[in-house]
Short mmCIF file of C-alpha atoms in Angstrom, two decimals:
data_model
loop_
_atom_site.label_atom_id
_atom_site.label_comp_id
_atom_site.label_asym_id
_atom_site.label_seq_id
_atom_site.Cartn_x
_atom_site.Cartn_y
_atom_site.Cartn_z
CA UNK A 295 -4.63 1.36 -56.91
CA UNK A 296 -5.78 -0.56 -53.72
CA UNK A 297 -6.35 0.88 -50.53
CA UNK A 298 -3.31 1.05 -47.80
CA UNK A 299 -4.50 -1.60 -45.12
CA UNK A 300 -5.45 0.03 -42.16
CA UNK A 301 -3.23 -1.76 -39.18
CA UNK A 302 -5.24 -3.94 -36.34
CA UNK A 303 -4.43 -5.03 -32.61
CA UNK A 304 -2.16 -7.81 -33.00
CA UNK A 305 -1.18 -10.63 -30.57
CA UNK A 306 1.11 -9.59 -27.81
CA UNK A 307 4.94 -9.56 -29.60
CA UNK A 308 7.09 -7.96 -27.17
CA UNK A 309 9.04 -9.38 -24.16
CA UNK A 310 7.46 -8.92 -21.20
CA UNK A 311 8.88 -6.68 -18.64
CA UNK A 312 11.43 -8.37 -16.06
CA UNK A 313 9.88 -10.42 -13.31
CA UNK A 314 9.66 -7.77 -10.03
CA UNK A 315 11.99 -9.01 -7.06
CA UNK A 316 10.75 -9.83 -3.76
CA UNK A 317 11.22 -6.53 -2.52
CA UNK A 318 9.43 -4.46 -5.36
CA UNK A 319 6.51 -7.50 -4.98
CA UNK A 320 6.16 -6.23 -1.37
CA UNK A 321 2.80 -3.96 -1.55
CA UNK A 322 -0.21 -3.52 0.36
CA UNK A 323 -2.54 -5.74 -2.36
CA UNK A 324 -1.51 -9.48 -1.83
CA UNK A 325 1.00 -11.05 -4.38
CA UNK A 326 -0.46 -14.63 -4.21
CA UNK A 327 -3.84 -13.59 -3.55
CA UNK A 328 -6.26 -12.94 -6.28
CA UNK A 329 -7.12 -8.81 -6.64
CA UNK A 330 -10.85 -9.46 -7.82
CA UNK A 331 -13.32 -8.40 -4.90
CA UNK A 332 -15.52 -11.51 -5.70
CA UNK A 333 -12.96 -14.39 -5.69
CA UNK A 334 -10.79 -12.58 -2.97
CA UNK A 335 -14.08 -12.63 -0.76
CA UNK A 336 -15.09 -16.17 -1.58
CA UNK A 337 -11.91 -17.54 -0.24
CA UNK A 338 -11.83 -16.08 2.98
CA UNK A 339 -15.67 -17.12 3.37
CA UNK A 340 -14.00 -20.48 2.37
CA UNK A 341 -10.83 -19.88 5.01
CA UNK A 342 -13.20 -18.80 7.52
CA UNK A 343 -15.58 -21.75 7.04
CA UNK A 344 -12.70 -24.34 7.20
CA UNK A 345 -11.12 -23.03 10.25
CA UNK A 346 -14.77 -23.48 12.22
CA UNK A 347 -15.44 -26.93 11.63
CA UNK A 348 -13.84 -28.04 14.81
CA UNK A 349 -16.42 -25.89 16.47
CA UNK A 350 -19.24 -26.25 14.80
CA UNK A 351 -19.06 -29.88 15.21
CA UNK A 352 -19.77 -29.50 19.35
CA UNK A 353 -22.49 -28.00 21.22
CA UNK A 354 -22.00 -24.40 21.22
CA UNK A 355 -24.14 -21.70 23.50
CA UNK A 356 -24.45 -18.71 22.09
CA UNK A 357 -21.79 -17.18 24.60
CA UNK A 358 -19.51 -19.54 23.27
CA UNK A 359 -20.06 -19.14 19.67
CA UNK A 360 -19.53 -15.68 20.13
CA UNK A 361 -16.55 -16.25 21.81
CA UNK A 362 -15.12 -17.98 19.02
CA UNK A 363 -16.11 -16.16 16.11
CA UNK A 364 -13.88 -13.41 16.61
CA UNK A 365 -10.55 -15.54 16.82
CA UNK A 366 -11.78 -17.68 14.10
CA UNK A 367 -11.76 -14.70 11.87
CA UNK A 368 -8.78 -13.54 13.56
CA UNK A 369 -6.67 -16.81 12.47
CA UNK A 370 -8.31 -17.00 8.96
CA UNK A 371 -6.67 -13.32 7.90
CA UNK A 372 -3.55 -14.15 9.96
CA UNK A 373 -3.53 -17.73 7.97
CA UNK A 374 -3.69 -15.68 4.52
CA UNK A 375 -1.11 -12.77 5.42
CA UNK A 376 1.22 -15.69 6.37
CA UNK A 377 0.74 -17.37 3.41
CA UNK A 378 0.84 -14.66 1.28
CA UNK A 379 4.25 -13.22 3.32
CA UNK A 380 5.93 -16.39 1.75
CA UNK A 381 4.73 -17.03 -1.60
CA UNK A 382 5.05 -14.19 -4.39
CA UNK A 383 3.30 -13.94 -7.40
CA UNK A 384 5.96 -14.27 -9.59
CA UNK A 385 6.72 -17.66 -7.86
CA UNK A 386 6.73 -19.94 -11.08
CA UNK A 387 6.74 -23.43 -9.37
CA UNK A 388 4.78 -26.16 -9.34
CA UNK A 389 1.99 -26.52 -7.40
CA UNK A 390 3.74 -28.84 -4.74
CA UNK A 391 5.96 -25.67 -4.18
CA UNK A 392 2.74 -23.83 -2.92
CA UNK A 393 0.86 -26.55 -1.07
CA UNK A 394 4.75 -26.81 1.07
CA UNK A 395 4.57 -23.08 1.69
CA UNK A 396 1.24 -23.44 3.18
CA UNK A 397 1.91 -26.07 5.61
CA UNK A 398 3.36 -23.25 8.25
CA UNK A 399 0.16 -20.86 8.27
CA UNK A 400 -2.01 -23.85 8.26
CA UNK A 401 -0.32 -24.92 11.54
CA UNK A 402 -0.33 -21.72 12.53
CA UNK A 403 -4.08 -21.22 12.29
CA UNK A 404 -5.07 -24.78 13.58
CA UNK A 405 -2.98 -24.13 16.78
CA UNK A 406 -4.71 -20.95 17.51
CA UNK A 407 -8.18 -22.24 16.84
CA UNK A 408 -7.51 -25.59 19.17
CA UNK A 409 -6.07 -22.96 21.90
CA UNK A 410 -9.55 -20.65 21.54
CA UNK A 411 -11.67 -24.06 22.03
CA UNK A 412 -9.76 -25.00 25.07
CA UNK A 413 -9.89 -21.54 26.34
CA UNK A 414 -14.32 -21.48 26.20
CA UNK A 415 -14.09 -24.81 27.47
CA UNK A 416 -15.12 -27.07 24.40
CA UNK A 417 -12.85 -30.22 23.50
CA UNK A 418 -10.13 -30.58 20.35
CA UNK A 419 -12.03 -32.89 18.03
CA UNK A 420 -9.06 -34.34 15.81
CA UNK A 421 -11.14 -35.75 13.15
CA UNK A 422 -12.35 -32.24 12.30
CA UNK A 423 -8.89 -30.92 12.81
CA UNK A 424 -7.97 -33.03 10.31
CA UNK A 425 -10.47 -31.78 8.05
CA UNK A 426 -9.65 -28.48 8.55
CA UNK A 427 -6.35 -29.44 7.61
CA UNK A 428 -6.50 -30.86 4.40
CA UNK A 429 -9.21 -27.64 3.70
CA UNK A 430 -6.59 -24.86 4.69
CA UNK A 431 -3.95 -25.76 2.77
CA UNK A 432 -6.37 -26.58 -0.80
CA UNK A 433 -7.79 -23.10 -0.49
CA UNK A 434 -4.34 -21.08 0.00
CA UNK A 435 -3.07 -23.37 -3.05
CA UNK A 436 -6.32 -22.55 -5.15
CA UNK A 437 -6.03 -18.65 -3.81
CA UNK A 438 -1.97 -18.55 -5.13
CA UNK A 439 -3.15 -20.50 -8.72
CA UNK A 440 -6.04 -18.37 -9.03
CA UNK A 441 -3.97 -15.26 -8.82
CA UNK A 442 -1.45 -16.69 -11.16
CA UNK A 443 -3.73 -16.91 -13.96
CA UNK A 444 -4.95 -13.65 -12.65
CA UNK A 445 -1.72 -12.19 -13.67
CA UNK A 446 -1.07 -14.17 -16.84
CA UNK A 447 -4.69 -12.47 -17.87
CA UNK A 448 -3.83 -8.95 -16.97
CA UNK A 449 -0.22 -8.99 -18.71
CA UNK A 450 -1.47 -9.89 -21.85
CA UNK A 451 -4.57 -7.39 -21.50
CA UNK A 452 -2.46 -4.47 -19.76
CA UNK A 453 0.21 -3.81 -22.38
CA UNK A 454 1.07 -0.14 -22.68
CA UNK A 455 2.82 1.49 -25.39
CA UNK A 456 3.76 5.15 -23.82
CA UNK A 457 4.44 8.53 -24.90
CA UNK A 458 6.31 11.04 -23.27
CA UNK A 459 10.16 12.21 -21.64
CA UNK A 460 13.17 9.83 -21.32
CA UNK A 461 12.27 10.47 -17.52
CA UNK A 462 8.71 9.49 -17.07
CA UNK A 463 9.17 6.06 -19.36
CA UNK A 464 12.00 5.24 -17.05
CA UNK A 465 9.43 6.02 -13.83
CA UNK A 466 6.58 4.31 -15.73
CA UNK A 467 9.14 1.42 -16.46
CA UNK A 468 10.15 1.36 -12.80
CA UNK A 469 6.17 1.42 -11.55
CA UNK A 470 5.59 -1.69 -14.38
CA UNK A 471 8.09 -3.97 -12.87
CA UNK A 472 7.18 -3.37 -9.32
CA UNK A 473 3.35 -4.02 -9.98
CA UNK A 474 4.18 -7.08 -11.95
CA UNK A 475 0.81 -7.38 -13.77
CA UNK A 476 1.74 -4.68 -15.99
CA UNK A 477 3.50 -5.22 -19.37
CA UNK A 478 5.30 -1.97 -21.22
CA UNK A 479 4.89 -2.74 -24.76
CA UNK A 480 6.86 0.24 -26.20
CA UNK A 481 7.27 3.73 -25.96
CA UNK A 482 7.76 6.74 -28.17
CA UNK A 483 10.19 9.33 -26.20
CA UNK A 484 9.67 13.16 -26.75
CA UNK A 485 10.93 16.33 -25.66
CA UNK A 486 10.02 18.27 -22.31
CA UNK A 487 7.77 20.39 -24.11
CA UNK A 488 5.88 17.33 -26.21
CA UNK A 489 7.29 18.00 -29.40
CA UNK A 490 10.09 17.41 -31.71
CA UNK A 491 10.12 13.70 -31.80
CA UNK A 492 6.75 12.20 -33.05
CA UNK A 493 6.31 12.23 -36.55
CA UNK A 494 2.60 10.72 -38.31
CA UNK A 495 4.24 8.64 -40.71
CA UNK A 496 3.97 4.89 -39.13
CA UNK A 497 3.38 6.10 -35.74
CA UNK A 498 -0.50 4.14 -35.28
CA UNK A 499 1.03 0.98 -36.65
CA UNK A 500 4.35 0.63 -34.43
CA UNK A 501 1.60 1.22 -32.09
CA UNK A 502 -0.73 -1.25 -33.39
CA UNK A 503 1.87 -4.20 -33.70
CA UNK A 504 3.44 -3.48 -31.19
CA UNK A 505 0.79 -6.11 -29.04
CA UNK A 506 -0.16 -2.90 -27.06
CA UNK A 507 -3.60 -2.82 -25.59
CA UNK A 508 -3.87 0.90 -23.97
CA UNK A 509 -1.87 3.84 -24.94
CA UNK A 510 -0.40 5.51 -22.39
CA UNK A 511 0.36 9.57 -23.44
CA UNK A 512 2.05 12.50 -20.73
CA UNK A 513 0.02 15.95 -20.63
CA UNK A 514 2.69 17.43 -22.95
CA UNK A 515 2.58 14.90 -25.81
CA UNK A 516 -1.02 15.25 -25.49
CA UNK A 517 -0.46 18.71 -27.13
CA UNK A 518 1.55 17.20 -29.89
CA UNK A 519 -1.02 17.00 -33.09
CA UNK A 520 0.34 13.81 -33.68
CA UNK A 521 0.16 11.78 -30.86
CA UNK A 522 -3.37 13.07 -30.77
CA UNK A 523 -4.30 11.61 -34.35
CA UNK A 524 -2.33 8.22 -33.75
CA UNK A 525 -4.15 8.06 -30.16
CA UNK A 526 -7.69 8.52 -31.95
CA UNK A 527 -6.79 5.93 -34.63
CA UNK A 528 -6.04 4.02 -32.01
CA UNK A 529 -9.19 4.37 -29.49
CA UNK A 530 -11.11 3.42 -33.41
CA UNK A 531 -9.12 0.38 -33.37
CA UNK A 532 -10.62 -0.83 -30.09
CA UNK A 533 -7.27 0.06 -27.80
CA UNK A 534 -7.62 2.29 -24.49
CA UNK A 535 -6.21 5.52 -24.58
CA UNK A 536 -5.00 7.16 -21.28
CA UNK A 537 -3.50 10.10 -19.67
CA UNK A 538 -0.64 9.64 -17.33
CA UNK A 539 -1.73 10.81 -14.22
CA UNK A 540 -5.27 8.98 -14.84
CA UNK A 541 -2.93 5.47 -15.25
CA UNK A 542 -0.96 6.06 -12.16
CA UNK A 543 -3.70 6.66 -10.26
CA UNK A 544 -5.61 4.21 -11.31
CA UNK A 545 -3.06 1.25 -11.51
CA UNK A 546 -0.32 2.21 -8.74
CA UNK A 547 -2.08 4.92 -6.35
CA UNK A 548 -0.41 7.37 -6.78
CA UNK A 549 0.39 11.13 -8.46
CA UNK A 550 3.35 11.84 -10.35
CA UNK A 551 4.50 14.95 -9.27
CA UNK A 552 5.84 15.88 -13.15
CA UNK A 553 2.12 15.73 -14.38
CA UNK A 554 0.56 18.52 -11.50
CA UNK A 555 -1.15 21.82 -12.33
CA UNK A 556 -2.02 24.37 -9.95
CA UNK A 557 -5.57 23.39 -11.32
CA UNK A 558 -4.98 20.18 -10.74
CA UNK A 559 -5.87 20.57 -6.81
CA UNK A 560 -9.22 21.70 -7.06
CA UNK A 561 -10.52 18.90 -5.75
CA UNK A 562 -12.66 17.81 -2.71
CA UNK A 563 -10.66 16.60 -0.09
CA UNK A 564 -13.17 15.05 2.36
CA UNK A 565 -11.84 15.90 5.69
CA UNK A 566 -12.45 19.64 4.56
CA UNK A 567 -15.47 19.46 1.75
CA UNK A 568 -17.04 16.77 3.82
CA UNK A 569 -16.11 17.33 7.46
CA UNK A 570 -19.39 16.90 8.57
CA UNK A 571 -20.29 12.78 7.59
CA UNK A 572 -16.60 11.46 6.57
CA UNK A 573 -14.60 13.82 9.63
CA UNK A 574 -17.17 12.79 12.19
CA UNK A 575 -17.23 9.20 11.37
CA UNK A 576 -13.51 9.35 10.85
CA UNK A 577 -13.21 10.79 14.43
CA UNK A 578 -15.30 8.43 16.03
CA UNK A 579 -13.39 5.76 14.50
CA UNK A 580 -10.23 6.80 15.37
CA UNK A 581 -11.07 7.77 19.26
CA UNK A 582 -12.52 3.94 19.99
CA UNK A 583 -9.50 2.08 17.97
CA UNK A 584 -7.19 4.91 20.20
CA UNK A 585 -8.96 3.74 23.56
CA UNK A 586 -9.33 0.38 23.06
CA UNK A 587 -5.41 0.31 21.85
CA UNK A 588 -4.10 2.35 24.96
CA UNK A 589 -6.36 -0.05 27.19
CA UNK A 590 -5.16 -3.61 25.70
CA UNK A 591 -1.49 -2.16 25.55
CA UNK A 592 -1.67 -0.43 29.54
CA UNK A 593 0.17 -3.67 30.97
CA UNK A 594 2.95 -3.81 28.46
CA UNK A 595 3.50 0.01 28.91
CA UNK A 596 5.49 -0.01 32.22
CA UNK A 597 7.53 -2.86 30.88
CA UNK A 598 8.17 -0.68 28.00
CA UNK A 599 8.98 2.19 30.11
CA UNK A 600 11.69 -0.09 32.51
CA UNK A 601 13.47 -1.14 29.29
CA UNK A 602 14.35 1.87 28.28
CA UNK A 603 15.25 3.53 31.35
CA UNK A 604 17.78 0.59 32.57
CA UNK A 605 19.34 -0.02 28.80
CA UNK A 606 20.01 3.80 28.12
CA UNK A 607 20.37 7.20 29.75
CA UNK A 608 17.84 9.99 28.74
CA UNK A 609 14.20 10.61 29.11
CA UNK A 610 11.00 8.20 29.02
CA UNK A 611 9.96 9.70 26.32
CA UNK A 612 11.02 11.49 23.18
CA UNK A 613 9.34 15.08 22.08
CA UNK A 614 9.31 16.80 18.80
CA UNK A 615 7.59 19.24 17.40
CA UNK A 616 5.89 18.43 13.77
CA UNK A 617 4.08 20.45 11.48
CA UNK A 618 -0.04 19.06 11.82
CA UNK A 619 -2.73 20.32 10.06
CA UNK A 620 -3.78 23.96 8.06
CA UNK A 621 0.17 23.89 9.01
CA UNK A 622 -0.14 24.18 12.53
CA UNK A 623 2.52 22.54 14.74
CA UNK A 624 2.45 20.30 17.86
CA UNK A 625 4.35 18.11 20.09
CA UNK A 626 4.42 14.46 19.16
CA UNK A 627 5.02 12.15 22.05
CA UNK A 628 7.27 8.43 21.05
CA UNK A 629 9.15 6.30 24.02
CA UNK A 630 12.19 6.96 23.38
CA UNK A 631 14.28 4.88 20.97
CA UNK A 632 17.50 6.76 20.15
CA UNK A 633 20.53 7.89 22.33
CA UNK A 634 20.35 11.72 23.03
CA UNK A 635 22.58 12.79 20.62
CA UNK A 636 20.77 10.88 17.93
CA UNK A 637 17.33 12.91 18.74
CA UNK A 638 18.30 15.78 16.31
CA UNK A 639 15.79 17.65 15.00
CA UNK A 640 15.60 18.55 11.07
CA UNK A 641 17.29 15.05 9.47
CA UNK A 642 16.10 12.91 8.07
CA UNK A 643 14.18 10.03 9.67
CA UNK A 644 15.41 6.49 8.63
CA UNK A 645 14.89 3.05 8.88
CA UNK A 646 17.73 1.56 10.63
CA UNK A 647 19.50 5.12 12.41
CA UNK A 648 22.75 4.04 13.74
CA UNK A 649 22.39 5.25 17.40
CA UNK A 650 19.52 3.36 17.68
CA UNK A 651 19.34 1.62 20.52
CA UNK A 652 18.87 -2.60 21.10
CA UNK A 653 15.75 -1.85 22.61
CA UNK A 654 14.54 1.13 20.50
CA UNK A 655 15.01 -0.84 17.45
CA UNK A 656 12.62 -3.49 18.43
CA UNK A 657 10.28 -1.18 20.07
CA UNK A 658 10.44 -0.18 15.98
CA UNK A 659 10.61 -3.45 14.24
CA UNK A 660 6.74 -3.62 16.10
CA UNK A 661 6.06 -0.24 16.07
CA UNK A 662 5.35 0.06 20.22
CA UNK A 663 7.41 3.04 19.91
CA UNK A 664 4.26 4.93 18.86
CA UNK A 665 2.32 3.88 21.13
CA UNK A 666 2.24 7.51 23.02
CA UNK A 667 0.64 8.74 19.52
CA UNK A 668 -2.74 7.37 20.65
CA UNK A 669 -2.81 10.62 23.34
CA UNK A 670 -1.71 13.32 20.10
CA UNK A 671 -4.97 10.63 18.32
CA UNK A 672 -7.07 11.26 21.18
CA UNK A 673 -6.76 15.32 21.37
CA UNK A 674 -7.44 15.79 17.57
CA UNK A 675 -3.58 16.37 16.63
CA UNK A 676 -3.24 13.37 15.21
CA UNK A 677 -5.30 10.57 13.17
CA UNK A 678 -4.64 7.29 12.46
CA UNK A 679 -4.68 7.43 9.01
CA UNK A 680 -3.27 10.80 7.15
CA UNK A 681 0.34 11.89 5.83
CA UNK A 682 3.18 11.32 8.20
CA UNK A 683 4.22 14.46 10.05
CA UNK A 684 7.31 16.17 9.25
CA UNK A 685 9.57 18.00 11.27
CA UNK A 686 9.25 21.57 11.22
CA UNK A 687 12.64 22.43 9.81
CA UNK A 688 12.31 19.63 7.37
CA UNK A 689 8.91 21.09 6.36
CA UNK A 690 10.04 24.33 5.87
CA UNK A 691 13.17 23.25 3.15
CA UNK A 692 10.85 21.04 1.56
CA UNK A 693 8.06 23.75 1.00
CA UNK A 694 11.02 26.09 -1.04
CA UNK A 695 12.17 22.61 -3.18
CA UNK A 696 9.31 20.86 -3.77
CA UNK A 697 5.83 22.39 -5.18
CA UNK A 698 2.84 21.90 -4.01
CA UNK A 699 4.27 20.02 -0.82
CA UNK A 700 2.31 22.24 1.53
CA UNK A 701 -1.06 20.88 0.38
CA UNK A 702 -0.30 17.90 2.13
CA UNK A 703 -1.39 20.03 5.04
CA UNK A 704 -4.93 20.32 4.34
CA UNK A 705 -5.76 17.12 6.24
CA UNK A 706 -4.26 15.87 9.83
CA UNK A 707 -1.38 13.67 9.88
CA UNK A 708 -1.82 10.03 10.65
CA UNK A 709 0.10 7.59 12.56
CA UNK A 710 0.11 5.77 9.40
CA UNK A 711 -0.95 6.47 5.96
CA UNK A 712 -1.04 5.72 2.01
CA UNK A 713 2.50 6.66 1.83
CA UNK A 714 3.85 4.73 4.63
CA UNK A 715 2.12 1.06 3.59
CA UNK A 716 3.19 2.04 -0.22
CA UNK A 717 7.00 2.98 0.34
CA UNK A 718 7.42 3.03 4.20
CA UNK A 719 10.51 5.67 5.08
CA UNK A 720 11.58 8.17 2.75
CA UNK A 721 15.07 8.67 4.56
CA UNK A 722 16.04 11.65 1.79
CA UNK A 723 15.28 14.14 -0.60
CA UNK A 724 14.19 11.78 -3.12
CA UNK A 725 12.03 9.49 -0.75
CA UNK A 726 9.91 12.25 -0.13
CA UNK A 727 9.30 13.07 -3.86
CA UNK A 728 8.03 9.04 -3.59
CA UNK A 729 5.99 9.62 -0.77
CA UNK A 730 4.55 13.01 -1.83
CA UNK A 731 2.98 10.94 -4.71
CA UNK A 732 1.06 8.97 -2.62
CA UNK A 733 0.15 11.76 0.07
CA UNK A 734 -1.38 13.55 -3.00
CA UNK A 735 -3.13 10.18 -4.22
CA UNK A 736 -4.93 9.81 -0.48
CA UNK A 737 -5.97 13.53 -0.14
CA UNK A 738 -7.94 13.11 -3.88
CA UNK A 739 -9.47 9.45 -2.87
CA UNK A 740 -9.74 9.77 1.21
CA UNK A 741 -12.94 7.89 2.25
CA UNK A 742 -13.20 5.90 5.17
CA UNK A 743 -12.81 2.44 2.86
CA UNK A 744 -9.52 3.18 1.74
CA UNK A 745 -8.77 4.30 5.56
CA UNK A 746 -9.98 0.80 7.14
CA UNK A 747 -7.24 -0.93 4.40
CA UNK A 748 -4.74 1.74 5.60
CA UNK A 749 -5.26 0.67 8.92
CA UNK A 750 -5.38 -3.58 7.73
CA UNK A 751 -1.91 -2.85 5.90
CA UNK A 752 -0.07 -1.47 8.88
CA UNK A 753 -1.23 -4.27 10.78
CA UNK A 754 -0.19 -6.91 8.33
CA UNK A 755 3.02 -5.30 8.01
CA UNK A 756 3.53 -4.97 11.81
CA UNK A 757 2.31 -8.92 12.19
CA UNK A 758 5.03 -9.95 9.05
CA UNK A 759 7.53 -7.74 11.27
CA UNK A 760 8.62 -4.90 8.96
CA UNK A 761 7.00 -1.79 10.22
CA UNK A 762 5.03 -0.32 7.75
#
């Protein structure tokens, strides 16, 4: 009698996922820009280096150069978010389609370099301009065909075949489409408690040929005897096996809440395990982007100010006390953007409120309604990076329906954070769940790199003109 074949990775076989929409596309890492560190790099180099050729072609002191360099860089990342802002990676034209979308942030960048020449006193040299034109618009192209292929790559390595509840493949499902370089393979659904479901009997090969390349398995399954032999025939077969929190984590930044242990939070959180290097560096950070904000934004502040007094009856400003850190509350100053009536404390705080005022909501669309944060910044309430804070009778009914929410407390809230570039408002019950994920995700991986992106996020978003 022969042997029974032992099953192999096969060629992907299953439909890929549905293409993500414009609005799941919409995340912090760029949709038409590649994700590798190296080739992400290289092109800005490359942006960079384009954009200065109508200045390095000219006689340039040292004052000068200096001068420039700083809105050079300045209209190279502006150049990218723009581009990036219009093109998605799921955009499955030709490349004529791209090299049209890139005419506006190439203009965009060239007028803003010729206007930062003329402003240090050099001249417009038009052949370079030219150049520079021709250079922009070939590097955004090979940056949004780059990360095409990019994606074509990872779908066809990244298939996952999952195992757990109806309710996390439908999450998992959810997180797939919206990350868009992600293909879900298959999936075995058990019970609640892991078991009941899973049988041996053919399990490793539907895996197998089912074109998956990791396996994907919840903390119950794991238990299930099982889904523990099919996922070590399948790590002998060459295929990744992972747990589900690891693969959110990992791949979307964030915690599901279903897959938490009390044990689960014992670990360092580096404003408290490592106040003294990562807090003070943190702080220092913080205090000069605070001054130097409230200093560059003094002259807009009384025009602020006049708006809102002569469009709407109430006070300047707008005071509420949140819940800060070790669960400690304080007053945190906004201009006022609301009518009175609609500054109630303990709802929930949406997007688009409908007593909102004209003014209030563009104070919001560009986020100048915060401005008065940089004082809470400045005395140590607030930081710019860090959980949103809550209201304190919002905090208070989320602590009793939520676990775990209060360990979101450990570290100071932020005028931005993780959450807010990731999902923006929560706006209900269920929003917070979202954004809890995330809060969790940046109180495990806080480090002053993933800070600085918080910080480049917010301002793309607030550049693009959504908020963040």
């Amino acid at each position: 009698m022969s042997p029974t074949p032992q099953p192999t990775l096969r060629e992907p076989v299953a439909p890929l996922p549905p293409a993500p929409t414009a609005a799941e596309s919409d995340r912090p890492s760029s949709a038409s820009w590649p994700n590798s560190l190296t080739v992400s790099t290289l092109l800005m180099l490359g942006l960079v280096a384009a954009l200065s050729l109508p200045a390095l072609s000219q006689d340039l002191s040292l004052v000068r150069a200096a001068l420039l360099a700083l809105p050079v860089i300045a209209s190279a990342v502006v150049v990218r978010w723009t581009f990036e802002s219009r093109l998605l990676a799921t955009d499955r034209k030709a490349t004529l389609r791209r090299l049209m979308q890139s005419v506006p942030p190439t203009a965009l960048g060239l007028l803003a370099i010729a206007a930062s020449l003329l402003v240090v006193g050099l001249e417009v040299p038009l052949d370079r301009m030219l150049v520079a034109a021709v250079l922009v618009p070939a590097l955004l192209v090979l940056a949004a065909t780059l990360r095409a292929f990019e994606v074509r790559y990872l779908l066809n390595s990244r298939r996952v075949f999952f195992v757990g509840t109806e309710t996390q493949r439908a999450d998992l499902a959810r997180e797939v489409r919206q990350c868009g370089d992600i293909a879900l393979a298959g999936s075995r659904v058990t019970s609640p408690d892991g078991s009941g479901v899973i049988t041996p009997m053919g399990f490793l090969e539907e895996i197998a040929t089912s074109g998956a390349t990791m396996l994907v398995v919840s903390s119950e399954a794991m238990r299930s005897e099982p889904v523990v032999e099919a996922a070590s025939g399948f790590h002998g077969l060459g295929g990744r096996v992972r747990d589900l929190s690891g693969f959110y984590e990992r791949h979307f930044g964030k915690i599901p809440l279903a897959e938490l242990t009390p044990a689960w939070f014992l670990f360092d959180v580096a404003e408290v395990h490592r106040a003294g290097v990562y807090g003070a560096v943190k702080r220092v950070i913080e205090c000069v982007v605070s001054a130097t904000l409230l200093a560059v934004l003094l002259p807009l502040i009384p025009l602020i100010a006049l708006a809102i007094v002569a469009t709407s009856r109430g006070p300047l400003f707008y005071r509420q006390v949140r819940v800060g850190k070790d669960d400690v509350p304080f007053v945190m100053l906004k201009f006022r953007t609301m009518t009175v009536a609609g500054n109630d404390s303990g709802i929930w705080a949406t997007a688009d409120q409908a007593r909102v005022t004209a003014v209030g909501r563009l104070l919001r669309r560009v986020r100048l309604d915060e401005v008065p944060q940089l004082w809470n910044v400045l005395a140590g309430q607030l930081s710019l990076v860090g959980p949103r804070p809550e209201q304190v009778p919002l905090v208070r009914r989320l602590e009793e329906s939520i676990p775990f929410y209060a360990v979101r407390h450990r570290v100071r809230p932020g005028l931005t954070g993780w959450a807010q570039v990731n999902y923006g408002y929560g706006g209900s019950h269920t929003g917070t769940m979202e954004k809890l994920q995330y809060d969790f995700y940046y109180l495990k991986n806080q480090s002053i790199r993933l800070d600085l992106f918080i910080m480049a996020s917010t301002l793309r978003a607030i550049v693009r003109g959504g908020g963040a």
